[in-house]
Coordinates of C-alpha atoms in Angstrom, one line a residue:
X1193 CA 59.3 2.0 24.4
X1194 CA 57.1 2.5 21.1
X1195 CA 57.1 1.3 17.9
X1196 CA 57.2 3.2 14.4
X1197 CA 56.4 2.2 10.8
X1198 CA 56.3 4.7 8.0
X1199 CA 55.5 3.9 4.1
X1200 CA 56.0 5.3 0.8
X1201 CA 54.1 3.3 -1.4
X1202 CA 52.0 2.9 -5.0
X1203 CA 48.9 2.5 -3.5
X1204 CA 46.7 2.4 -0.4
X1205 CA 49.4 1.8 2.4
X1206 CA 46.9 1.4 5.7
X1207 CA 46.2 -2.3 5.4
X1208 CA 50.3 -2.6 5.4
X1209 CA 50.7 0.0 8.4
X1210 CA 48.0 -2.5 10.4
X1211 CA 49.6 -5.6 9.3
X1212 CA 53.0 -4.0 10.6
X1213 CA 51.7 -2.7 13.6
X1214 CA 50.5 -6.1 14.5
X1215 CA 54.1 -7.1 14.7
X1216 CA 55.5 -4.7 16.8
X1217 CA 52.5 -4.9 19.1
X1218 CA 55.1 -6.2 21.6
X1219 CA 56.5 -2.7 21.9
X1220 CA 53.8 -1.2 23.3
X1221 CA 50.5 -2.1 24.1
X1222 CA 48.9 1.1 25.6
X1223 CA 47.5 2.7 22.5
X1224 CA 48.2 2.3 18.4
X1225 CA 47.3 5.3 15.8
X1226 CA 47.5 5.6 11.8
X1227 CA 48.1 8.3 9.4
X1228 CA 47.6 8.6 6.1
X1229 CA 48.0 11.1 3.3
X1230 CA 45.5 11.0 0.0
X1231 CA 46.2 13.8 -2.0
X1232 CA 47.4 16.7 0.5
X1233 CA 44.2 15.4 2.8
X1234 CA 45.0 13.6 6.0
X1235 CA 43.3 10.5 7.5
X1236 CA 44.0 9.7 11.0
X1237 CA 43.1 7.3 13.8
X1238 CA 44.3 6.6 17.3
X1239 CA 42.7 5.3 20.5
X1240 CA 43.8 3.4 23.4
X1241 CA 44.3 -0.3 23.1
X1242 CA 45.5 -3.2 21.6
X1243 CA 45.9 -2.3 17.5
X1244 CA 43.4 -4.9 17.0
X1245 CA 41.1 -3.1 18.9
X1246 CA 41.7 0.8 17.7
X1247 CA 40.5 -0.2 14.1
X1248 CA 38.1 -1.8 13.1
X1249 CA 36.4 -1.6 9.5
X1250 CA 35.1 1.6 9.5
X1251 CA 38.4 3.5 10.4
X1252 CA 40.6 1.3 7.5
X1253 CA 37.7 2.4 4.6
X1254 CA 38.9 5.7 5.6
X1255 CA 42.8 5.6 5.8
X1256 CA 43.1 6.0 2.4
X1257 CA 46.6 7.0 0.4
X1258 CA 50.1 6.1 -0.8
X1259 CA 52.0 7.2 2.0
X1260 CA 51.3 6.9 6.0
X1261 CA 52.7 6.5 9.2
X1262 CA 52.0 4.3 12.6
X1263 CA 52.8 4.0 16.4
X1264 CA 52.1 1.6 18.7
X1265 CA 52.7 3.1 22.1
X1266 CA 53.4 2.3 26.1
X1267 CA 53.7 5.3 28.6
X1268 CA 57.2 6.3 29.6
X1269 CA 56.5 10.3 29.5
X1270 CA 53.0 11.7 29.9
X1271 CA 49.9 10.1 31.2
X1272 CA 47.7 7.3 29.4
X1273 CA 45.4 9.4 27.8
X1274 CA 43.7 8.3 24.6
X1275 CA 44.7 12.5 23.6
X1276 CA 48.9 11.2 23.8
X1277 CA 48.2 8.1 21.4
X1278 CA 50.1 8.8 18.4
X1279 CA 50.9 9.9 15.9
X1280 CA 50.4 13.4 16.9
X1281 CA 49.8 16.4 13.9
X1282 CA 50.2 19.9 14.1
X1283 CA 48.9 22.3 10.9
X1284 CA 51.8 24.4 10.4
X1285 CA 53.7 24.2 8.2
X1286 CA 52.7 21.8 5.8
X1287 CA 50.4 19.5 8.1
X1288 CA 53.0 17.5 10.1
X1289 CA 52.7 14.0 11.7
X1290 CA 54.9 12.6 14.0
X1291 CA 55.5 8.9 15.5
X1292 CA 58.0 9.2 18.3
X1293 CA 59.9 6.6 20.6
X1294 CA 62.4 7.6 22.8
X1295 CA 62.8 9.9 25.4
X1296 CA 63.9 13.7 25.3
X1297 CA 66.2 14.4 28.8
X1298 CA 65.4 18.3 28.0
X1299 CA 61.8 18.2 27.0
X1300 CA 61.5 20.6 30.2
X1301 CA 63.4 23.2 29.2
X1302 CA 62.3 22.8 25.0
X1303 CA 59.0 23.0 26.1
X1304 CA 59.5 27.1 27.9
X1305 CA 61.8 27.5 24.8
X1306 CA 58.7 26.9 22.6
X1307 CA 56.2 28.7 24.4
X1308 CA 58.7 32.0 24.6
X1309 CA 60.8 31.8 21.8
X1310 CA 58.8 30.2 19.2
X1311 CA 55.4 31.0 20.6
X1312 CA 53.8 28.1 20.1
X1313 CA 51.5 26.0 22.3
X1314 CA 51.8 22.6 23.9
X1315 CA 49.0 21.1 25.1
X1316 CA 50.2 18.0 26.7
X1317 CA 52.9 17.1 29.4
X1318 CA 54.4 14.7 26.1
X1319 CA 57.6 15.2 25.2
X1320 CA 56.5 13.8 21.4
X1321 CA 54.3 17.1 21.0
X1322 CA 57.8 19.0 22.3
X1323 CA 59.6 17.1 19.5
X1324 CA 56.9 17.7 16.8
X1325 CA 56.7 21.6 17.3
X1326 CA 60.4 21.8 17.4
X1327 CA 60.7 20.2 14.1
X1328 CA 57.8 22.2 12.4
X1329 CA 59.5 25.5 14.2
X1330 CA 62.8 24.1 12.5
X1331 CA 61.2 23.6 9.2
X1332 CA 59.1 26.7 9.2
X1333 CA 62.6 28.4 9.2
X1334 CA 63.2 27.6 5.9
X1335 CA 59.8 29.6 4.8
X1336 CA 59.6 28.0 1.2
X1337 CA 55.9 26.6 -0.3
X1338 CA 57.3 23.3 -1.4
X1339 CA 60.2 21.8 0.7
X1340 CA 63.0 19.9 -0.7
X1341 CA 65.0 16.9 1.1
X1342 CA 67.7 20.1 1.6
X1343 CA 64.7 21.9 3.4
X1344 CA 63.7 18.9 5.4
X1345 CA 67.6 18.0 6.1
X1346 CA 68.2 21.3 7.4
X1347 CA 65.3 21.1 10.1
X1348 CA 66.9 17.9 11.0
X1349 CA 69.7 19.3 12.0
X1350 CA 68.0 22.2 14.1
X1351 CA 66.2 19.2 16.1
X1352 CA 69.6 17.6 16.8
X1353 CA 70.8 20.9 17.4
X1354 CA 68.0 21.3 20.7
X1355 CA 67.3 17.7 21.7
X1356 CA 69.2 15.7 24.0
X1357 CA 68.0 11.8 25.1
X1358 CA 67.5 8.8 23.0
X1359 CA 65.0 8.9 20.2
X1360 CA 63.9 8.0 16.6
X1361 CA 61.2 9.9 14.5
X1362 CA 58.7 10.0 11.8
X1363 CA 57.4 12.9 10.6
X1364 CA 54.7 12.8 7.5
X1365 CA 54.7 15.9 5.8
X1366 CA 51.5 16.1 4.5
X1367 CA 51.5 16.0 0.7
X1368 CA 55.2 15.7 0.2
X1369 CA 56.5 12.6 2.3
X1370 CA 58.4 11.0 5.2
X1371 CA 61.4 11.7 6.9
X1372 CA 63.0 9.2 9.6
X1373 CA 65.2 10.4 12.1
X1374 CA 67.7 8.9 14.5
X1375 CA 69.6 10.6 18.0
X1376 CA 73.2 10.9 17.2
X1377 CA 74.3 7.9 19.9
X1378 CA 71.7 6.0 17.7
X1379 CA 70.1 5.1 20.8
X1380 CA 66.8 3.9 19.4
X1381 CA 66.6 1.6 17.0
X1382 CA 65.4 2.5 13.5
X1383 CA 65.5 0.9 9.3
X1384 CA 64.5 1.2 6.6
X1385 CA 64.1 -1.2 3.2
X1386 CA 62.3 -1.6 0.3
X1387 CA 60.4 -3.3 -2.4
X1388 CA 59.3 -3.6 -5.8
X1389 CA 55.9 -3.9 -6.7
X1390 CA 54.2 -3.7 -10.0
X1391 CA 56.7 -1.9 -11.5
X1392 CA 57.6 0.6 -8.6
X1393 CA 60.0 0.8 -5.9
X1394 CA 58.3 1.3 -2.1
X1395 CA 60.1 1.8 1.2
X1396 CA 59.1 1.6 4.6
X1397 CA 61.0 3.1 7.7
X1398 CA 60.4 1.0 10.9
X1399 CA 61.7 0.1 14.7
X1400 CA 63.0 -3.6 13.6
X1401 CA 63.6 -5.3 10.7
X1402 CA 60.8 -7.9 11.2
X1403 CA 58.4 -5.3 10.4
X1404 CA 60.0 -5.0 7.0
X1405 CA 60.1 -8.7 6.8
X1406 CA 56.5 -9.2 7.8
X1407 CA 55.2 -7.2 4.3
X1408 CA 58.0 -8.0 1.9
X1409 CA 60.0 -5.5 2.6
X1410 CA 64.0 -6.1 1.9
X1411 CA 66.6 -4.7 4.6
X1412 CA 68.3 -1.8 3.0
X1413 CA 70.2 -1.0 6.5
X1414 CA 69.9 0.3 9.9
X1415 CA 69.5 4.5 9.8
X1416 CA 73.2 5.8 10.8
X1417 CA 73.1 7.8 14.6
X1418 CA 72.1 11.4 13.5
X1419 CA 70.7 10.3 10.6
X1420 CA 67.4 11.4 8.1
X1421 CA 65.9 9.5 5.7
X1422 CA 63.5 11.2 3.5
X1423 CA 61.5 9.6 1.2
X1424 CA 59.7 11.9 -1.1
X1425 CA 55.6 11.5 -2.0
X1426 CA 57.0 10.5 -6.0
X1427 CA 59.2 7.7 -4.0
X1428 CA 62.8 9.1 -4.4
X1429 CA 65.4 8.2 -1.6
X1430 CA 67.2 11.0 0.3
X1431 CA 69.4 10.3 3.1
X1432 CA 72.1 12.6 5.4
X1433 CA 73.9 12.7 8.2
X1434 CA 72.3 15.7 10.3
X1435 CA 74.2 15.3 13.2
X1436 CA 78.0 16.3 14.5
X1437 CA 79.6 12.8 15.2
X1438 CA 79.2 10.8 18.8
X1439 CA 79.6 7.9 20.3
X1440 CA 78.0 4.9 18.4
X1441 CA 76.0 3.7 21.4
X1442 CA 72.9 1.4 20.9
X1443 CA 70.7 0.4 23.8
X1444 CA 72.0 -3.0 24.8
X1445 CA 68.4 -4.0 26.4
X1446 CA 66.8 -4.1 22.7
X1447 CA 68.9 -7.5 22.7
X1448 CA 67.9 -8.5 26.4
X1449 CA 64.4 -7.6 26.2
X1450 CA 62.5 -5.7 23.9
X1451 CA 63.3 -6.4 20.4
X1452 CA 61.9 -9.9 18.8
X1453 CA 64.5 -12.4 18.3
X1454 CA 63.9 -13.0 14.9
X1455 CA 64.9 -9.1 14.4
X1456 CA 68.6 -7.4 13.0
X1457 CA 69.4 -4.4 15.4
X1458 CA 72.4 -2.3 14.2
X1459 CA 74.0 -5.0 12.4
X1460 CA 73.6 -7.3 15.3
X1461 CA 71.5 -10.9 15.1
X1462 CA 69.1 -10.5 18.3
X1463 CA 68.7 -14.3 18.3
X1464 CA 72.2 -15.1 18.3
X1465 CA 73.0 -12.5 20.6
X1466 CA 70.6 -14.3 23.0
X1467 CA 72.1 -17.6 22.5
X1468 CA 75.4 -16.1 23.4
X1469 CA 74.1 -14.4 26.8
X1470 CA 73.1 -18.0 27.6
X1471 CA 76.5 -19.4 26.8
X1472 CA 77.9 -16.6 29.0
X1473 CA 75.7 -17.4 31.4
X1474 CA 76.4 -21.0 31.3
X1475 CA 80.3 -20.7 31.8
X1476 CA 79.6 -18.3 35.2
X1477 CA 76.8 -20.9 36.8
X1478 CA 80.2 -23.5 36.1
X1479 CA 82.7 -21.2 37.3
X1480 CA 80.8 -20.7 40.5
X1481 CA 79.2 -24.3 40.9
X1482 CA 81.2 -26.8 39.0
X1483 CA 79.5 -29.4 41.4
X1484 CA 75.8 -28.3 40.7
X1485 CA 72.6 -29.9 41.4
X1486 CA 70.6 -28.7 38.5
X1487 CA 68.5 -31.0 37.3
X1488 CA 66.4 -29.1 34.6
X1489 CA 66.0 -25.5 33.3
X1490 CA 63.5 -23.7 32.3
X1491 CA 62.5 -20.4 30.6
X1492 CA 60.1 -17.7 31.6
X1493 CA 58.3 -17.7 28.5
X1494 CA 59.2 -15.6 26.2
X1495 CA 62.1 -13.4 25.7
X1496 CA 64.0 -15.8 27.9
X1497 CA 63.6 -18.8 25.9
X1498 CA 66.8 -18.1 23.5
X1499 CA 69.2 -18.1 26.3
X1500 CA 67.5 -20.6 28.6
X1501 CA 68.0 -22.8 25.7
X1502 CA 71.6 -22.7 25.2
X1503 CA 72.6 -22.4 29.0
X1504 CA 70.7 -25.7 29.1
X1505 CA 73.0 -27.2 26.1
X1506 CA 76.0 -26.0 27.7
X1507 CA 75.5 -27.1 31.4
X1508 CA 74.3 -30.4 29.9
X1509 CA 71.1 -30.2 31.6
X1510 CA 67.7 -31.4 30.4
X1511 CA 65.4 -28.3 29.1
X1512 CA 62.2 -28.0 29.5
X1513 CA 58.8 -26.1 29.1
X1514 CA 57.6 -25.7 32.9
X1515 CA 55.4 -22.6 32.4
X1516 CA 52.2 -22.3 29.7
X1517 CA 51.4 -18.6 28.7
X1518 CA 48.2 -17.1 28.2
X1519 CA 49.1 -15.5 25.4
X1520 CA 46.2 -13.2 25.6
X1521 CA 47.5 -11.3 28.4
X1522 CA 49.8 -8.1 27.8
X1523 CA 53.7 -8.2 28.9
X1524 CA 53.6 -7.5 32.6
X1525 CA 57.3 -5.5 32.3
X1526 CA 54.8 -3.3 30.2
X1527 CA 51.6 -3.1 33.2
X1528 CA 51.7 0.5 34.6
X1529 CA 51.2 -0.2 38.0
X1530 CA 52.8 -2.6 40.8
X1531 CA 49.6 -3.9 41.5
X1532 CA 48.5 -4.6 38.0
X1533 CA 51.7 -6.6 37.4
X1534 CA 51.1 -8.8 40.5
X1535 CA 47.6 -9.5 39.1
X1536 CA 48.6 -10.0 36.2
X1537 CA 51.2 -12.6 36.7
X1538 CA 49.2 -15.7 37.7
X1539 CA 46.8 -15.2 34.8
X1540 CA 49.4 -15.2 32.3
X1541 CA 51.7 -18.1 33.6
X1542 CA 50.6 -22.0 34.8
X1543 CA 53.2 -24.4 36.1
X1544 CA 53.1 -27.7 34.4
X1545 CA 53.4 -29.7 37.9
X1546 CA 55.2 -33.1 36.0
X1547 CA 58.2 -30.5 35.1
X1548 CA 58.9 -29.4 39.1
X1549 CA 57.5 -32.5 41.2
X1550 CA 61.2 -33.4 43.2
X1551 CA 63.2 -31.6 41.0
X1552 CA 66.0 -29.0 41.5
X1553 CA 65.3 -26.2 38.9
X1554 CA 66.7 -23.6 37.3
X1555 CA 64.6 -20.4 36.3
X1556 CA 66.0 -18.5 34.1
X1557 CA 64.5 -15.0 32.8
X1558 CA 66.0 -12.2 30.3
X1559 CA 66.2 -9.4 33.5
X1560 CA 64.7 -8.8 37.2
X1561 CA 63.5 -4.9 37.2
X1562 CA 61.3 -4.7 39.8
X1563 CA 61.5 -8.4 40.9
X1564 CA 57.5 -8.4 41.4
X1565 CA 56.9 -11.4 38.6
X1566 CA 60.1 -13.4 39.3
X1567 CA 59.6 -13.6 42.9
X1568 CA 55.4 -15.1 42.2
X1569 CA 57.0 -17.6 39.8
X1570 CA 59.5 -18.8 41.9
X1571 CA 56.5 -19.4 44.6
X1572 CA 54.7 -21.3 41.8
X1573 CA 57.3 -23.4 40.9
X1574 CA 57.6 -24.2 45.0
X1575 CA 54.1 -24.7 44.8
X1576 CA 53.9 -27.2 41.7
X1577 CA 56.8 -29.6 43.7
X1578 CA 60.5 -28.3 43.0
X1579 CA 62.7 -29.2 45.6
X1580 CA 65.1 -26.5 45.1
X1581 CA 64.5 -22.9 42.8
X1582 CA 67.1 -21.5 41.5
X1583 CA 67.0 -18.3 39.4
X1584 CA 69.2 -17.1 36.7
X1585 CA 69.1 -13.7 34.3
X1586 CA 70.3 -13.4 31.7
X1587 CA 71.4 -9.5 32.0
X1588 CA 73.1 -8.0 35.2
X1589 CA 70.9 -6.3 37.8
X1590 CA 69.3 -3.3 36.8
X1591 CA 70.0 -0.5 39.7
X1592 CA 69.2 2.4 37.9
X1593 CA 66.9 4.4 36.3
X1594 CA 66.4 4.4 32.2
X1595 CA 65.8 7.9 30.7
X1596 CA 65.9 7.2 27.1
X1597 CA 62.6 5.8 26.5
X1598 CA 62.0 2.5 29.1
X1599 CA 59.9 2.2 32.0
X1600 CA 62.2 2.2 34.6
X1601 CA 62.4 5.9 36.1
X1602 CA 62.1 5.0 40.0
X1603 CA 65.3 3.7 41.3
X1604 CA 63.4 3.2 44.6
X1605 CA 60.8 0.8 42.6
X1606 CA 64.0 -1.5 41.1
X1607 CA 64.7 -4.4 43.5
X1608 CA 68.5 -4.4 43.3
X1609 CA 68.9 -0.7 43.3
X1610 CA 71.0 -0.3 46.3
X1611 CA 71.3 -3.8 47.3
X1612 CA 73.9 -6.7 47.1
X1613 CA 73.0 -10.0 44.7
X1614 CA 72.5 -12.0 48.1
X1615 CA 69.9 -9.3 49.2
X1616 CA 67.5 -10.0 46.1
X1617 CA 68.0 -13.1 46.2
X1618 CA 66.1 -13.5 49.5
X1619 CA 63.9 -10.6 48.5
X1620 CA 62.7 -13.1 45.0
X1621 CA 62.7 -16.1 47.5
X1622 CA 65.3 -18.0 45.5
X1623 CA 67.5 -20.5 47.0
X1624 CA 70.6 -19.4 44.3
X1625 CA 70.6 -16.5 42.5
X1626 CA 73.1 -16.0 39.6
X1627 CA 73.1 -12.7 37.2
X1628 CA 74.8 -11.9 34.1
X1629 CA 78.0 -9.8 34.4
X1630 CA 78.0 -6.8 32.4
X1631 CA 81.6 -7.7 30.2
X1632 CA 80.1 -10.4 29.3
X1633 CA 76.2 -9.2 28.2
X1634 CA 78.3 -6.4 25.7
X1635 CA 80.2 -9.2 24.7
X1636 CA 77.2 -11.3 23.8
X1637 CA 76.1 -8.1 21.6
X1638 CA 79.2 -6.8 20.3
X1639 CA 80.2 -10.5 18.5
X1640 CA 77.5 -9.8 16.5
X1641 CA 78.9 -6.8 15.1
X1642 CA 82.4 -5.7 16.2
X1643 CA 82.4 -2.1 14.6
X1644 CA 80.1 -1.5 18.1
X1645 CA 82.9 -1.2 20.3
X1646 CA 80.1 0.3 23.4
X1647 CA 76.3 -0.1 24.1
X1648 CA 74.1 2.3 25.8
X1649 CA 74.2 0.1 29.7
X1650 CA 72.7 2.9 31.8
X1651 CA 70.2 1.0 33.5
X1652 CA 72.8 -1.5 34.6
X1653 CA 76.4 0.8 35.3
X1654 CA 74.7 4.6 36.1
X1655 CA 76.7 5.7 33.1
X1656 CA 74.4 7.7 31.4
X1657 CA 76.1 9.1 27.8
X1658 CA 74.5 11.8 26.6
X1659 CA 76.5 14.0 29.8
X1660 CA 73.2 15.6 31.1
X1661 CA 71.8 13.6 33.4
X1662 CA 72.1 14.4 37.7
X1663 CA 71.4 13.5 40.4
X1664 CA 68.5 16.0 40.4
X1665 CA 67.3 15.4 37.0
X1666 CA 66.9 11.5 38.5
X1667 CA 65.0 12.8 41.5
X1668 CA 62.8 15.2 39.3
X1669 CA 62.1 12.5 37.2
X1670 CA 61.4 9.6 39.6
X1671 CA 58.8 12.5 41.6
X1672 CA 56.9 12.4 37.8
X1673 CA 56.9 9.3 36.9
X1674 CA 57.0 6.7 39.7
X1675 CA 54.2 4.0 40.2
X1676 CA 52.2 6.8 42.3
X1677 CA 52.4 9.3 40.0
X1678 CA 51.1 7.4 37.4
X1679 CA 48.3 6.4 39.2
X1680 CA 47.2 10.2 39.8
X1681 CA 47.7 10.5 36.4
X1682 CA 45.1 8.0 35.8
X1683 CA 43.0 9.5 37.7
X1684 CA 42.3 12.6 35.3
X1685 CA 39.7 13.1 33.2
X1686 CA 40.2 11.4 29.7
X1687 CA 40.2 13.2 26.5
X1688 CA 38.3 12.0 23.5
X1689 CA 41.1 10.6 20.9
X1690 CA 41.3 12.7 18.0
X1691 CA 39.9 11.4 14.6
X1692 CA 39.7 12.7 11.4

């Protein structure tokens, strides 16, 4: 999962692309990158680390221009390289730069089509450099000195045309603007807005809506699936659909997990949706233990806090703040290796002991992937004095792998994949475990907007909706990207980022 801004503005943009970045650090924390466009020249800067960290003063004095891009990035495809931080740039045609999140399911077979066909080079094992040549092969087509928004349309369509998966794009086109794409399940989450300054009218294109609320920005709306958004370099709006129709499908674990709360998703409150996968939740713990013990609950700070809260109200049970975060220590769901995560986990949480002494507590978190983080807490808790742990999430188990741009490739390394709710439960060490069902988790999102009628579950049903995902394709997949691989891929020798 990554996160995207892109601005059309009146005047130097890279001290609004930082600013944004800031705010969608929490969707990726393994590398950040700007872009920025002065005049036909490009500026760019990317490195590994925390955005604070890639820039410092040196690099802003030289993003200069009225229009630029930015990605904050975690490693789904590809290694963690300081070379795969984004955005990426290739010189023809134009001078393109692309922010990507998402995952392409046939990056495999773009990549020989590019090489043969199209003869051009890719130099990285990234399916964003497969996505950015196949939009400057697409646009190249249209072989004119100046594009127009119909040029930039048309190449649009020739991506939707070759890419399959989930996954939202900026591409800078150096001198003449942005365009903002969207897969045509609509997948990814992308919007755009705008604002008058001084006079002129400036837009941005981002992952969430709080980045548009963060600088000012006013919500114009969520891009539609298949999608572009072109805003040219003299700040004119161009927007069509590029795509045949599909299945309106948004990922439903934006709203568990990764989006902020404070964020509008397709329409779709992510606060309130939380609130009402903690009444959901609330109603099953009753159904299946009207005679409960539970004498407080508490959240796994953050994402869980939402829902905690308003399981708590309904059950009629005290809440409480158990757990004090170090907020200075990344999101573990995010850590790329198992042992990193179990590290990790005592540094970032501390029991407050008065909140657990005697008590019979409920836990309650947003999801249990691999089970790693829940299972130390719930020791911690025993540790600080409950009597009795008992854990709740607030989404259903996750048993399969996610191909569409989330860390969660290895079915073998997801603690409920092929096992029954009573096995985790003694694999996390809780003594009651209650999850989510899944009619009731779309229900929580689709109140929120009820032209939705279906979400994108895969990681929780095995139905995977864009029709080209096997059993072999999972295999081929888990082999590249598991908890091993990843650490061979570490292991290689690190490229200098590029800089210019």
């Amino acid at each position: 999962m990554c996160g995207l801004v892109g601005i059309v503005g009146n005047s130097d943009v890279a001290v609004s692309l930082y600013d944004t970045l800031t705010v969608l650090q929490h969707r990726g924390q393994d590398a950040a990158g700007i872009a920025t466009c002065d005049n036909g020249k490009l500026s760019l800067r990317k490195d590994n680390g925390l955005v604070k960290d890639v820039f410092r003063t040196r690099h802003m004095r030289r993003l200069i221009g009225r229009m630029g891009i930015g990605h904050v990035r975690y490693p789904t495809a590809g290694s963690s390289s300081p070379a795969l931080a984004q955005p990426f740039y290739v010189n023809s045609p134009y001078g393109l730069c692309l922010a990507h999140n998402g995952n392409l399911t046939n990056s495999a077979t773009l990549a020989e089509e590019l090489y043969s066909e199209d003869l051009r080079h890719i130099n990285t094992d990234s399916d964003s450099e497969v996505l950015l040549n196949i939009f400057a092969h697409e646009l190249q087509q249209v072989g004119r000195v100046a594009p127009s928004a119909d040029d930039v349309f048309k190449a649009v369509q020739g991506v939707h045309r070759r890419c399959r998966g989930g996954y939202v794009a900026l591409v800078m086109i150096t001198g003449y603007g942005i365009v903002g794409f969207r897969d045509k399940n609509g997948i990814r989450p992308l919007v755009f807005g705008k604002r008058e300054l001084n006079g002129h009218t400036e837009y941005m294109l981002a992952s969430e809506s709080v980045a548009l609320d963060s600088q000012g920005f006013t919500l114009v709306r969520d891009v539609a699936p298949g999608e572009a958004v072109y805003i040219d370099a003299k700040g004119n709006l161009h927007t069509q659909i590029c795509a045949e129709p599909a299945p309106y499908t948004p990922c439903i674990f934006e709203h568990v997990y990764f989006a902020r709360p404070d964020s509008l998703m397709d329409g779709i409150s992510v606060y309130k949706a939380r609130l009402r996968m903690g009444e959901r939740l609330a109603d099953k713990v009753k159904r299946l233990r009207p005679d409960h013990d539970i004498d407080v609950v508490i959240p796994i700070p953050d994402t869980s806090r939402t829902s905690a809260l308003e399981l708590a109200n309904r059950l009629g049970v005290k809440y409480r703040e158990g757990f004090v975060k170090n907020r200075y220590i990344g999101r573990t769901f995010i850590m790329p290796g198992q042992s990193e995560r179990r590290k990790s986990v005592r540094q970032k949480l501390n029991a407050i002991e008065l909140e657990f002494r005697g008590k019979n507590v409920l836990l309650v978190d947003d999801s249990i992937v691999r089970g790693t983080t829940c299972k130390q807490i719930i020791q911690m808790a025993r540790d600080a004095g409950a009597r009795k742990v008992y854990f709740a999430s607030a989404a259903p188990p996750v048993r399969y792998p996610n191909v569409y741009g989330i860390d969660m490739p290895a079915a073998s390394e997801l603690i409920a994949y092929d096992k029954t709710e009573e096995q985790v439960q003694e694999l996390i060490g809780a003594d009651w475990l209650v999850f989510q069902d899944l009619e009731d988790l779309i229900a929580a999102s689709h109140e929120g907007n009820p032209k939705i009628t279906q979400f994108e579950c895969a990681v929780f049903n095995g139905q995977y909706i864009t029709g080209d995902v096997d059993d072999n394709y999972l295999k081929a997949l888990e082999a590249s990207r598991n908890d091993a691989a990843k650490k061979q891929q570490r292991r290689k020798p690190e490229e200098p980022a590029d800089e210019a």
